CSV table of C-alpha atoms in Angstrom, one decimal:
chain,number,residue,atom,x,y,z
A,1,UNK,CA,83.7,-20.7,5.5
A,2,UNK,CA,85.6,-23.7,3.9
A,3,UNK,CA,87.4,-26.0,6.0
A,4,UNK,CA,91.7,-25.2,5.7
A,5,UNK,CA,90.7,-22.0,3.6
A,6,UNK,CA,92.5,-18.5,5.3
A,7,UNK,CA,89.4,-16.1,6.0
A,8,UNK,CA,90.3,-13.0,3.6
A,9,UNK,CA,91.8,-9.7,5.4
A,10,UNK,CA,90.3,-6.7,4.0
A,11,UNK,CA,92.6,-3.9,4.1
A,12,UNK,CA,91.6,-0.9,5.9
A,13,UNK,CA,92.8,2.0,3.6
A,14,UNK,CA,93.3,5.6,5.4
A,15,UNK,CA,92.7,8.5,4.0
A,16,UNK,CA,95.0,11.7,3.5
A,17,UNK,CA,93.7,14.9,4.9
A,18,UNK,CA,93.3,16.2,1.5
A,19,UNK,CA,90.7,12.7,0.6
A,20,UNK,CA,89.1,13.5,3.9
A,21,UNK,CA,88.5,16.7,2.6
A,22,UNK,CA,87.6,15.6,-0.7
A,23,UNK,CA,85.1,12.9,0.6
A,24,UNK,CA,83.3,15.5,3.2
A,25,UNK,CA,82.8,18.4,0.2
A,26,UNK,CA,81.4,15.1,-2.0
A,27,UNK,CA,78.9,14.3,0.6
A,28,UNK,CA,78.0,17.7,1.7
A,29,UNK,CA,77.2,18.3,-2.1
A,30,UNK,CA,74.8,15.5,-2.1
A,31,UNK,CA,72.9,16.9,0.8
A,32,UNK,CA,72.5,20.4,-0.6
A,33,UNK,CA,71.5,19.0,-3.9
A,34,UNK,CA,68.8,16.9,-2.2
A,35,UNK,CA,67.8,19.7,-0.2
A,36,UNK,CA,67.3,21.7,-3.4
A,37,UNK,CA,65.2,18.6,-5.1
A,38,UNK,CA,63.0,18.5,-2.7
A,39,UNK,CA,59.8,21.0,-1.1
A,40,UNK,CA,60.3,21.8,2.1
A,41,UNK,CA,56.9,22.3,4.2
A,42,UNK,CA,56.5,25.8,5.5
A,43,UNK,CA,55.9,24.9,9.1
A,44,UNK,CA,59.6,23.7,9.0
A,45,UNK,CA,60.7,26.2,5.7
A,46,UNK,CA,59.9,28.9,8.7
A,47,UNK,CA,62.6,28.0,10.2
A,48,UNK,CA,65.5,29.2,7.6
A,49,UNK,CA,64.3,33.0,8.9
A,50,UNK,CA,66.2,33.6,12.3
A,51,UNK,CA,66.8,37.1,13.9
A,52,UNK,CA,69.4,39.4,12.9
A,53,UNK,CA,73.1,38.7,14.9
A,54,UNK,CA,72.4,42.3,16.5
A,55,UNK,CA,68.9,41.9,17.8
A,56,UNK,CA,70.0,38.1,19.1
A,57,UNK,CA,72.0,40.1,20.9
A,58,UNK,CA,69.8,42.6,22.2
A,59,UNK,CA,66.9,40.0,22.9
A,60,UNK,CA,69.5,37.8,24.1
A,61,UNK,CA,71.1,40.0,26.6
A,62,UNK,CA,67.4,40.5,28.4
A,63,UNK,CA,67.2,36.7,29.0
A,64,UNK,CA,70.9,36.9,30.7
A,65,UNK,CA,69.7,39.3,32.6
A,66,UNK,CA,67.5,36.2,34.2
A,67,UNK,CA,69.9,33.4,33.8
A,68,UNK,CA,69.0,30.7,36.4
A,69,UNK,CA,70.7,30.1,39.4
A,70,UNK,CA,73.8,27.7,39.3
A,71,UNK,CA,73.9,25.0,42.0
A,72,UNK,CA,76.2,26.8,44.2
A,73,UNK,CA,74.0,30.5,43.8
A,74,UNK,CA,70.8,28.3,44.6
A,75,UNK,CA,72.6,26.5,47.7
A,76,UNK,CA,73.9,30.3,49.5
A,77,UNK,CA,70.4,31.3,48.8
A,78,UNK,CA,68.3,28.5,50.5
A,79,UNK,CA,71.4,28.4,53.4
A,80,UNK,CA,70.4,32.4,53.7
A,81,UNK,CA,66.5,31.7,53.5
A,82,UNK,CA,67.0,28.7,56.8
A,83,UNK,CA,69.3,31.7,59.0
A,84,UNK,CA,66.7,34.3,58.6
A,85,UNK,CA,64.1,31.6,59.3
A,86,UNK,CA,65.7,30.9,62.5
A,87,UNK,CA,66.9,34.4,63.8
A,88,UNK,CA,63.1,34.9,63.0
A,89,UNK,CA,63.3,38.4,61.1
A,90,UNK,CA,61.9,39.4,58.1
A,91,UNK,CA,62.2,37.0,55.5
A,92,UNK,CA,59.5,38.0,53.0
A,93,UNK,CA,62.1,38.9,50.3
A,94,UNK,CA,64.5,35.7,50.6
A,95,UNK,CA,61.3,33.5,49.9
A,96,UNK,CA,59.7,34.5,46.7
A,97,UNK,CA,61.6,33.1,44.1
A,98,UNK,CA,64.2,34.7,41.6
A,99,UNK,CA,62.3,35.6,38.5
A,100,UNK,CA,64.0,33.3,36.3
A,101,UNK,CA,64.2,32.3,32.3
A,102,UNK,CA,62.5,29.3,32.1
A,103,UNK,CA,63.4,26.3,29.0
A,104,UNK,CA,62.4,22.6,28.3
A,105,UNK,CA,60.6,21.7,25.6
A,106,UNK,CA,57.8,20.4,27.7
A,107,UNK,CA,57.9,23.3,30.2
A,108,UNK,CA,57.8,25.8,27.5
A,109,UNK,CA,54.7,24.2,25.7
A,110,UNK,CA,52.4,24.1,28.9
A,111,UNK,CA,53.8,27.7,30.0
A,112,UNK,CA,52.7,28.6,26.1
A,113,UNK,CA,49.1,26.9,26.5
A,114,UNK,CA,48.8,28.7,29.9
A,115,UNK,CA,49.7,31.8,29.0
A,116,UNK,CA,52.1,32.5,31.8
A,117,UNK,CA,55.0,33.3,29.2
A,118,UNK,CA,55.3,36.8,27.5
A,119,UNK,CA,58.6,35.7,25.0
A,120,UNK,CA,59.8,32.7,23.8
A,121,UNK,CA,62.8,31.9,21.9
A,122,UNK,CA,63.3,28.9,19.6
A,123,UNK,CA,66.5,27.2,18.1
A,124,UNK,CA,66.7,26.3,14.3
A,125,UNK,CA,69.1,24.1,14.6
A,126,UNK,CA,67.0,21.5,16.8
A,127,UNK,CA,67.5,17.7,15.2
A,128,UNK,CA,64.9,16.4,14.0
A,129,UNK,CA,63.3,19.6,13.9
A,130,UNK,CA,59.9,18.6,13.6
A,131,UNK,CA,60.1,18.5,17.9
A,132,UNK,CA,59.7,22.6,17.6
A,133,UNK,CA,57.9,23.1,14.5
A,134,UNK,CA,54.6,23.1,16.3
A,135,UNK,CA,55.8,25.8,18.7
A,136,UNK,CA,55.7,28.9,16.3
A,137,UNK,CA,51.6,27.9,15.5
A,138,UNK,CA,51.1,27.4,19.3
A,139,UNK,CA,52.7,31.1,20.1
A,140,UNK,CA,50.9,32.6,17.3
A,141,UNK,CA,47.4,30.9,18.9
A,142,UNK,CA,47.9,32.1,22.2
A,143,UNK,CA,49.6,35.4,21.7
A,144,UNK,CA,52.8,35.1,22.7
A,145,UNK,CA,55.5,36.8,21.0
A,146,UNK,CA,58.4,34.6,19.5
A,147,UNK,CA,61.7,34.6,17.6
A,148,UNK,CA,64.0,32.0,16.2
A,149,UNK,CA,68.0,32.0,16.7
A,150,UNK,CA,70.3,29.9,14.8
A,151,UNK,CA,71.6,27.9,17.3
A,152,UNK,CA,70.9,25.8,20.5
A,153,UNK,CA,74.1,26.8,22.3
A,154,UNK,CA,72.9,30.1,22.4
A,155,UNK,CA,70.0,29.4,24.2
A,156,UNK,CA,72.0,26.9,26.4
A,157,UNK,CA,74.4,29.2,27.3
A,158,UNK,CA,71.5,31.5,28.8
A,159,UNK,CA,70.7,28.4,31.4
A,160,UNK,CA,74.0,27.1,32.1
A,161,UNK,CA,73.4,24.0,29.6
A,162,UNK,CA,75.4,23.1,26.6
A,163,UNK,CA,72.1,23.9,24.8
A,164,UNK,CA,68.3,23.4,24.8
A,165,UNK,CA,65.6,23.7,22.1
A,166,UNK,CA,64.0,26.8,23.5
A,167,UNK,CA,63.7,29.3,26.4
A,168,UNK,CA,60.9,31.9,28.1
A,169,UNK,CA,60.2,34.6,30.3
A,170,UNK,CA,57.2,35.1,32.3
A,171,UNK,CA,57.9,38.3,33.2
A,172,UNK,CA,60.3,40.4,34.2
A,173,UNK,CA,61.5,43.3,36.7
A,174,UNK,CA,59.6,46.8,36.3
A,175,UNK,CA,63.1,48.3,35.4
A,176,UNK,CA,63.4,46.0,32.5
A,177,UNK,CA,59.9,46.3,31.0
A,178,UNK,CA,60.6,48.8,28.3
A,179,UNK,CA,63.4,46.1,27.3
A,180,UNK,CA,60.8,43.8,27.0
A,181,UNK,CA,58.6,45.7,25.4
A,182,UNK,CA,61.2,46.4,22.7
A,183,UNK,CA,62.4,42.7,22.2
A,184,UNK,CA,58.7,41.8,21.5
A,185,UNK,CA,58.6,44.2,19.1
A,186,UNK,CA,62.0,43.1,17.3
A,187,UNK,CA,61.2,39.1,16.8
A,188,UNK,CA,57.2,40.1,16.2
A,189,UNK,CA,57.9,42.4,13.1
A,190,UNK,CA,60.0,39.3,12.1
A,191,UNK,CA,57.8,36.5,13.3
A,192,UNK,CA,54.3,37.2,14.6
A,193,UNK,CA,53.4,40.2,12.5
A,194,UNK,CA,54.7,37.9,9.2
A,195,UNK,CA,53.2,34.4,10.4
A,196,UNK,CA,50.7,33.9,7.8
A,197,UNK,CA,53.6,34.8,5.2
A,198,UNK,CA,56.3,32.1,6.9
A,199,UNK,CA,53.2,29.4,6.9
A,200,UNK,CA,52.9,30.4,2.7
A,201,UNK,CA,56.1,29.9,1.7
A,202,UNK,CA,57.6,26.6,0.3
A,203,UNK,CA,61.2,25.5,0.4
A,204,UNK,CA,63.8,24.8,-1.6
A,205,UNK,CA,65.2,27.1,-4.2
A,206,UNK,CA,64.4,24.4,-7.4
A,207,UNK,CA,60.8,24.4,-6.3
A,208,UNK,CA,60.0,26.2,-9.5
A,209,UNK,CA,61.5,24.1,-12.1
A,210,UNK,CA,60.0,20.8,-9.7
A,211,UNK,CA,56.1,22.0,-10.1
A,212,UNK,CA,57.0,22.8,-13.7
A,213,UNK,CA,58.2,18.8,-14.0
A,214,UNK,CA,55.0,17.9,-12.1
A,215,UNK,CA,52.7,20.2,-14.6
């Protein structure tokens, strides 16, 4: 800066709605055009096939079935657990825990490698999504059935979170078990049954006209 010169004000310019608009359709172009150019692996490819919206819904509905307990459900349940404790009667069905839906990233991948979880579900919309694109290869090793859903809030909404990456059961009532029977076989004619496909195919719908560049 020169000594007595006035320091140049840039001018913030705002812009209309419409040039909002206008700017947001530009830039979203760009991605799709780079998503196009490019080959997308198929361990994260697999992740553009998600369940139908009505067996989300079915598969879905059998994890609310186990949604966790909130703070306040958790807090009548442990106050009920200490008054049976000290009228001394029989408390042997206050103190197993609630079969529950289990989720974490972390949780989920040592319940997988343990094989105490029978379905998992996994979010596509997970950012970056390389975090879960081991999961489907881990399931598939162990035998555990899997499915993908579009988006985290769905899962989270299952937990009483905003979202999470993915969510399991271990097991679940003896009334429920045909349900569970049936939502395995809905995401494994998708997923598990198909894996070797999914793990084949390459993305990006100019993939064809790129290997013909290449050859």
């Amino acid at each position: 800066m020169v000594l007595g010169k006035k320091k140049e004000v840039k001018k913030v310019i705002k812009l209309t709605p419409k040039q909002k608009d206008a700017k947001l359709n530009f830039i979203k172009n760009k991605i799709n055009k780079m998503k196009n150019s490019i080959k997308i692996p198929p361990a994260i490819n697999q992740f553009k096939t998600t369940l139908e919206k009505s067996d989300e819904e079915k598969v879905i509905n059998l994890f609310m079935k186990y949604k966790p307990e909130n703070k306040k459900e958790k807090k009548e349940r442990l106050k009920n657990i200490t008054t049976n404790k000290s009228d001394n009667t029989d408390k042997s069905d206050n103190t197993n825990k609630p079969i529950i839906t289990k989720f974490g990233l972390k949780h989920i991948t040592d319940l997988i490698m343990n094989k105490k979880v029978t379905l998992v579900l996994i979010a596509s919309d997970v950012i970056p999504i390389v975090n879960v694109c081991y999961l489907p290869t881990l399931c598939k090793m162990y035998g555990v059935s899997y499915g993908i859903v579009e988006k985290q809030s769905t899962l989270g909404m299952v937990v009483n979170m905003k979202k999470t990456t993915c969510i399991g059961l271990e097991r679940v009532k003896e009334e429920d078990s045909k349900l569970l029977t049936t939502a395995k076989e809905v995401v494994d004619g998708v997923f598990m049954n198909r894996y070797e496909t999914h793990m084949t195919v390459v993305g990006g719908s100019n993939v064809k006209k790129v290997n013909k560049l290449e050859g």
